[in-house]
Structure formats: structure tokens, C-alpha cells
mmCIF file with all atom_site columns, N, CA and C in Angstrom:
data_model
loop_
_atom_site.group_PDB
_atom_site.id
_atom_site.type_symbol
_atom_site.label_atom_id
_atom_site.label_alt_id
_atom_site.label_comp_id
_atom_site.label_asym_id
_atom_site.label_entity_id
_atom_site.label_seq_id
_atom_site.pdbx_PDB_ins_code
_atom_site.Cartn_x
_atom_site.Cartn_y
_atom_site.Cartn_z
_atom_site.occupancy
_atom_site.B_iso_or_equiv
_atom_site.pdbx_formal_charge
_atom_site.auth_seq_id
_atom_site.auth_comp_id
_atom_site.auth_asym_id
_atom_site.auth_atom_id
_atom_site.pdbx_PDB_model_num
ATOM 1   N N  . UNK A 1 1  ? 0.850  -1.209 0.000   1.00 0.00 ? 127 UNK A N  1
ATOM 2   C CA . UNK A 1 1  ? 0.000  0.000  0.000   1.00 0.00 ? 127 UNK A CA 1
ATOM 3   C C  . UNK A 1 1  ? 0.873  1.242  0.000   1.00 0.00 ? 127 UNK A C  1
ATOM 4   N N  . UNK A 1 2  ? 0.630  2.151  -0.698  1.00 0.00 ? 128 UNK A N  1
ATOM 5   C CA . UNK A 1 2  ? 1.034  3.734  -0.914  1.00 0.00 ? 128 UNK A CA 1
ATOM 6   C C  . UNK A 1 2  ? 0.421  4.950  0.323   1.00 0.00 ? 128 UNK A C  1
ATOM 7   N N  . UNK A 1 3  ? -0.240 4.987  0.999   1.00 0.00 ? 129 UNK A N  1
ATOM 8   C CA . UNK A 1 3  ? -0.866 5.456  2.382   1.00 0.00 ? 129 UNK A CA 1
ATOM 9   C C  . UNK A 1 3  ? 0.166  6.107  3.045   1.00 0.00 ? 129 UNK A C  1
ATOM 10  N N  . UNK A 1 4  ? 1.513  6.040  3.038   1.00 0.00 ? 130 UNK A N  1
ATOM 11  C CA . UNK A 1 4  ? 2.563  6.409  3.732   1.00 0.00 ? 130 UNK A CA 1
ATOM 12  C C  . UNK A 1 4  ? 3.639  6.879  2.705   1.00 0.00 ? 130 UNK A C  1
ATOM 13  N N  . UNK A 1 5  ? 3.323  7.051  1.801   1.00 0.00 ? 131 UNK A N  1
ATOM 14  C CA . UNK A 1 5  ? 4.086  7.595  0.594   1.00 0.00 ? 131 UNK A CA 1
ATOM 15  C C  . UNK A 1 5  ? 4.862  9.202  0.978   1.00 0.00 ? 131 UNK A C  1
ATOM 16  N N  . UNK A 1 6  ? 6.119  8.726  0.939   1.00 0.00 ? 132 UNK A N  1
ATOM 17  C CA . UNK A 1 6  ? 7.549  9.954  1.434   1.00 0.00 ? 132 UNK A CA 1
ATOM 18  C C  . UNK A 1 6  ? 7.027  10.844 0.828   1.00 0.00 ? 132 UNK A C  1
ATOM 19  N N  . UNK A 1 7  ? 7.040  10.967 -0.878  1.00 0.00 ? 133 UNK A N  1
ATOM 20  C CA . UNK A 1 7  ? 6.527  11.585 -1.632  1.00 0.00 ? 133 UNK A CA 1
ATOM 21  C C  . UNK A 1 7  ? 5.337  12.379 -1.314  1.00 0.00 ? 133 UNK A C  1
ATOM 22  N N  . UNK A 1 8  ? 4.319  12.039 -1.337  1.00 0.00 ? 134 UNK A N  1
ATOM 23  C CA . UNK A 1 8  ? 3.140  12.433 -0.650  1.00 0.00 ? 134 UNK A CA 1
ATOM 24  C C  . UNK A 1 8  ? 3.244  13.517 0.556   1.00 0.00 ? 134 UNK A C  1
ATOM 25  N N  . UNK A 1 9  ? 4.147  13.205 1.488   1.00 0.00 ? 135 UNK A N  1
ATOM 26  C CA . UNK A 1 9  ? 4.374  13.179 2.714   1.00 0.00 ? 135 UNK A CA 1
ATOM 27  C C  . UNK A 1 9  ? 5.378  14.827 2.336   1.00 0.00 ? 135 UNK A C  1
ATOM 28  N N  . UNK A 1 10 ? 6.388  14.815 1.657   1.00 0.00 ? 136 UNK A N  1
ATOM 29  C CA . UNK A 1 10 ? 7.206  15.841 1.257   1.00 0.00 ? 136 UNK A CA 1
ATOM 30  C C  . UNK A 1 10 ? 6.395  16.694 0.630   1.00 0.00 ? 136 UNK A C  1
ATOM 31  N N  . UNK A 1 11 ? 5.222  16.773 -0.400  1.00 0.00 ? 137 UNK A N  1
ATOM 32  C CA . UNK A 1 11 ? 4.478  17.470 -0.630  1.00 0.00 ? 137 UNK A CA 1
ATOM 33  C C  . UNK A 1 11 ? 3.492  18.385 -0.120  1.00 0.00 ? 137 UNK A C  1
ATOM 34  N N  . UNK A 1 12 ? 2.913  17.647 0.879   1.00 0.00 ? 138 UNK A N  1
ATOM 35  C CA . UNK A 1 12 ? 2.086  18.102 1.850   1.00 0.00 ? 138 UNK A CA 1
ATOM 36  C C  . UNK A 1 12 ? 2.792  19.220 2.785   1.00 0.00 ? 138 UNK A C  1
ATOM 37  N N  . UNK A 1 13 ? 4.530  19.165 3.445   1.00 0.00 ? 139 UNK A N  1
ATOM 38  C CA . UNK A 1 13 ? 5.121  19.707 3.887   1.00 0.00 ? 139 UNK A CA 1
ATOM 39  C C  . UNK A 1 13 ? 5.597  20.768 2.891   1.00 0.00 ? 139 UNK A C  1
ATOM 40  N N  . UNK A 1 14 ? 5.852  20.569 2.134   1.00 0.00 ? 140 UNK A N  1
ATOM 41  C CA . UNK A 1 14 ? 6.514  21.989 1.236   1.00 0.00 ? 140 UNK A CA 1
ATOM 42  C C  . UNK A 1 14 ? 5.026  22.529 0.812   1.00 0.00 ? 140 UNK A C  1
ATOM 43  N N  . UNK A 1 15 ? 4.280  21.983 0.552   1.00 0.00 ? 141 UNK A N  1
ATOM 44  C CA . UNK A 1 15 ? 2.913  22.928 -0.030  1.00 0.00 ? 141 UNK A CA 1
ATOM 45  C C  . UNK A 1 15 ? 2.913  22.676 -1.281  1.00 0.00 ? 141 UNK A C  1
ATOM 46  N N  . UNK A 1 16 ? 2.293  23.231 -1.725  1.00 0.00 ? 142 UNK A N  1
ATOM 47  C CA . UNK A 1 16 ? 1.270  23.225 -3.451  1.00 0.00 ? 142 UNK A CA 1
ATOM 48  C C  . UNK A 1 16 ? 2.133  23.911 -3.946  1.00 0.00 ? 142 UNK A C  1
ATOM 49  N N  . UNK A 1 17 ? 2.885  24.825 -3.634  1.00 0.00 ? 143 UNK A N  1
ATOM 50  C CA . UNK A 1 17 ? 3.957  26.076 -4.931  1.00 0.00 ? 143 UNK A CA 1
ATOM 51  C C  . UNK A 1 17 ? 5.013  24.995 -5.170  1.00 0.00 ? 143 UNK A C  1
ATOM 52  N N  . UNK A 1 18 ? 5.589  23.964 -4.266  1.00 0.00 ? 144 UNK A N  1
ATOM 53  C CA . UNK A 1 18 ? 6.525  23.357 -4.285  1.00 0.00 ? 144 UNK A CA 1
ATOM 54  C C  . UNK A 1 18 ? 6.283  21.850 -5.553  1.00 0.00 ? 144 UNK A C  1
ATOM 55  N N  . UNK A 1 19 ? 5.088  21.778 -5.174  1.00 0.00 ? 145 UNK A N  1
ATOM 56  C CA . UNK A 1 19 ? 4.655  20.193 -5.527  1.00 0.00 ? 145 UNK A CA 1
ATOM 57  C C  . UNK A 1 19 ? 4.540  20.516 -7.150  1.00 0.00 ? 145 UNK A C  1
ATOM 58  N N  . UNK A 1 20 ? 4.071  21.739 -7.327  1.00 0.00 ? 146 UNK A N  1
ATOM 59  C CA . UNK A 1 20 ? 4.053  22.233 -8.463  1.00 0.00 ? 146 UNK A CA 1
ATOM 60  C C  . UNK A 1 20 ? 5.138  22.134 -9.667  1.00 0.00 ? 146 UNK A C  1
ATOM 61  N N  . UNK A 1 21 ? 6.033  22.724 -9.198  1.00 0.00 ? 147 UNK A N  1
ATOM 62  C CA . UNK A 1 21 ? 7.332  22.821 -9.530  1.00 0.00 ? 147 UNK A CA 1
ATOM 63  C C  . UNK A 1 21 ? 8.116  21.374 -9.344  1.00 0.00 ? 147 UNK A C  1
ATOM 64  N N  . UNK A 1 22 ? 7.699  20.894 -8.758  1.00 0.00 ? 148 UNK A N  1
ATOM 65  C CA . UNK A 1 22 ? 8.631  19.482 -8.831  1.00 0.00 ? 148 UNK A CA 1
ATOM 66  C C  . UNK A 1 22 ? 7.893  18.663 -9.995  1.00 0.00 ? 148 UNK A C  1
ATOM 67  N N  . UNK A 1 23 ? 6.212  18.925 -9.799  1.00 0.00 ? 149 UNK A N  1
ATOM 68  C CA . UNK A 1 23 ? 5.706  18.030 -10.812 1.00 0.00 ? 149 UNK A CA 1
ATOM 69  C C  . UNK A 1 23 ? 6.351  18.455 -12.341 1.00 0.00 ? 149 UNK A C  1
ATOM 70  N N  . UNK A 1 24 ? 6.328  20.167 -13.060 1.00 0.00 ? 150 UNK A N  1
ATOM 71  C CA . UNK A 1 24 ? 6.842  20.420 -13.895 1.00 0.00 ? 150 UNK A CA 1
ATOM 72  C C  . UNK A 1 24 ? 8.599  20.125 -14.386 1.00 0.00 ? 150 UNK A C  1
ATOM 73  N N  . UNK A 1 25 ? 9.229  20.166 -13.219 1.00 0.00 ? 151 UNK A N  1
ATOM 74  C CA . UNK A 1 25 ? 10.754 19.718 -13.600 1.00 0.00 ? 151 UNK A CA 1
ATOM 75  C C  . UNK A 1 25 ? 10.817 17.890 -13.669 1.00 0.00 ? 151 UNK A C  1
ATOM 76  N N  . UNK A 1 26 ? 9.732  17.328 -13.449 1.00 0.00 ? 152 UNK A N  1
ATOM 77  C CA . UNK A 1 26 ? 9.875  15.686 -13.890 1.00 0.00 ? 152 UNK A CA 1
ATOM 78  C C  . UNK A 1 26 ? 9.578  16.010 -15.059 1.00 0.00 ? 152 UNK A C  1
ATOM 79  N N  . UNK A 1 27 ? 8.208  16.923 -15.379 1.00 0.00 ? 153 UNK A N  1
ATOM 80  C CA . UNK A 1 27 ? 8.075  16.727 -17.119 1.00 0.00 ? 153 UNK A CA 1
ATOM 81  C C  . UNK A 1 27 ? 8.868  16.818 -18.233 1.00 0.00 ? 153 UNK A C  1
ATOM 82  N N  . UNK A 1 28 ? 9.908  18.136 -17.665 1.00 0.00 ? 154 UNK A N  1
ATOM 83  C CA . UNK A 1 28 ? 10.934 18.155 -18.166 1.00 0.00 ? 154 UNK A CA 1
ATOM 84  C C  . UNK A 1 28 ? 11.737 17.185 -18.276 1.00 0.00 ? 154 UNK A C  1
ATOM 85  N N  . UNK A 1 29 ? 12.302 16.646 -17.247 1.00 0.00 ? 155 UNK A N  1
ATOM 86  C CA . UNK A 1 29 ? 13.216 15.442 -16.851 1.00 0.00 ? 155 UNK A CA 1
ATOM 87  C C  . UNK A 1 29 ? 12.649 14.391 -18.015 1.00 0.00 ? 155 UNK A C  1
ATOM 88  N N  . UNK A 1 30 ? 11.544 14.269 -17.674 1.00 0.00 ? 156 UNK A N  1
ATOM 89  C CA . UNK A 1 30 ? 11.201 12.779 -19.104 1.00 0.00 ? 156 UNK A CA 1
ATOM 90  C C  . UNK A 1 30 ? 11.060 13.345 -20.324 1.00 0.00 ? 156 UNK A C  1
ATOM 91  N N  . UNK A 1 31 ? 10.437 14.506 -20.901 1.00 0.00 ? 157 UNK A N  1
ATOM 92  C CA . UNK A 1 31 ? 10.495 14.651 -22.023 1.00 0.00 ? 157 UNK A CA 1
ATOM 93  C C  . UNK A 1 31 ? 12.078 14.859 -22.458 1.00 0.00 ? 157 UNK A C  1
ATOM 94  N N  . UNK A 1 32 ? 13.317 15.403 -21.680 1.00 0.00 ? 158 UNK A N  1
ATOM 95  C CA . UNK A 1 32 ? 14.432 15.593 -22.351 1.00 0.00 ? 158 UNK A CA 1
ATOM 96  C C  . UNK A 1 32 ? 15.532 14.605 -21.712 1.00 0.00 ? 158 UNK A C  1
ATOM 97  N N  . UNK A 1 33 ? 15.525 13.388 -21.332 1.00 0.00 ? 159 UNK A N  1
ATOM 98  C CA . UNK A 1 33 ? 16.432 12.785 -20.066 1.00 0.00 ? 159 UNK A CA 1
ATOM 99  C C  . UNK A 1 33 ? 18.016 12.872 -20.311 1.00 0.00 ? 159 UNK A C  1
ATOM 100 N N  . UNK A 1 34 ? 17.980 13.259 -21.675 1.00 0.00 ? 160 UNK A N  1
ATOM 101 C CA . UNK A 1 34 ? 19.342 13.947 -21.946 1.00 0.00 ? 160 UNK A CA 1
ATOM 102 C C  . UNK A 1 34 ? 20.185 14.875 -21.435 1.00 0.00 ? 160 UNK A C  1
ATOM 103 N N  . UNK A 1 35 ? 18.940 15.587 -20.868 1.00 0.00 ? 161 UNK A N  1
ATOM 104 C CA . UNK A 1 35 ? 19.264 16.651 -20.030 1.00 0.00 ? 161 UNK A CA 1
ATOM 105 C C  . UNK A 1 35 ? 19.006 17.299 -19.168 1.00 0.00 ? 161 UNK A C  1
ATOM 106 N N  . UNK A 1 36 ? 19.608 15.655 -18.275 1.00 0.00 ? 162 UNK A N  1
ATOM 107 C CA . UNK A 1 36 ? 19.397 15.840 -17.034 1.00 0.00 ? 162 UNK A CA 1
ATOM 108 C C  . UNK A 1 36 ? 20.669 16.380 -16.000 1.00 0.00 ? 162 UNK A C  1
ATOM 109 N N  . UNK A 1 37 ? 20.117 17.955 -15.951 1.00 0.00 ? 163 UNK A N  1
ATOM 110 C CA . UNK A 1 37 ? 21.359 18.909 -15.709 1.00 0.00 ? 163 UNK A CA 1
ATOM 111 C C  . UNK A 1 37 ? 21.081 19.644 -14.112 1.00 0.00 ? 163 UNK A C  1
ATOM 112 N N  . UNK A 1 38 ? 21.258 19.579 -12.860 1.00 0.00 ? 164 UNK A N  1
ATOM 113 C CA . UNK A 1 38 ? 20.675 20.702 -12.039 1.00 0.00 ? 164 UNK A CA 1
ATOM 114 C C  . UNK A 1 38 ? 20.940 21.851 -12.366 1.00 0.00 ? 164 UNK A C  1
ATOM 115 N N  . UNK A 1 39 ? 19.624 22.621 -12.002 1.00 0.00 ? 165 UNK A N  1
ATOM 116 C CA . UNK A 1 39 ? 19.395 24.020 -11.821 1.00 0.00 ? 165 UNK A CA 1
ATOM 117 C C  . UNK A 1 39 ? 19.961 24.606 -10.276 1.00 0.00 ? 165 UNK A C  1
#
């Protein structure tokens, strides 16, 4: 079961501006995995 999910869990703590932004830099991450560079 997923109920205890870190993920989940890190989201809820950083908030919605955060979860946001992480969801958009995976999209990135998979549409280009070439370039996978930190910001």
C-alpha cells in the first residue's frame, strides 16, 4: 500500500507552490532525459 508515501508526505510539507514545480521539472526530466542537468 502507498498510504505512507515519502513523496506524498514531502508534498504536503513543502505545499502546493513546491509540488508544483517538482511536478513540472519531472516533465521536463522525461520529455528531455538527456538533459538531465541541475538548476
Amino acid at each position: 500500500s502507498r498510504d505512507r508515501d515519502p513523496e506524498a508526505q514531502g508534498i504536503a510539507r513543502r505545499g502546493v507552490i513546491g509540488s508544483i514545480f517538482d511536478a513540472l521539472r519531472r516533465n521536463e526530466d522525461a520529455e528531455r532525459p538527456e538533459r538531465h542537468a541541475p538548476r
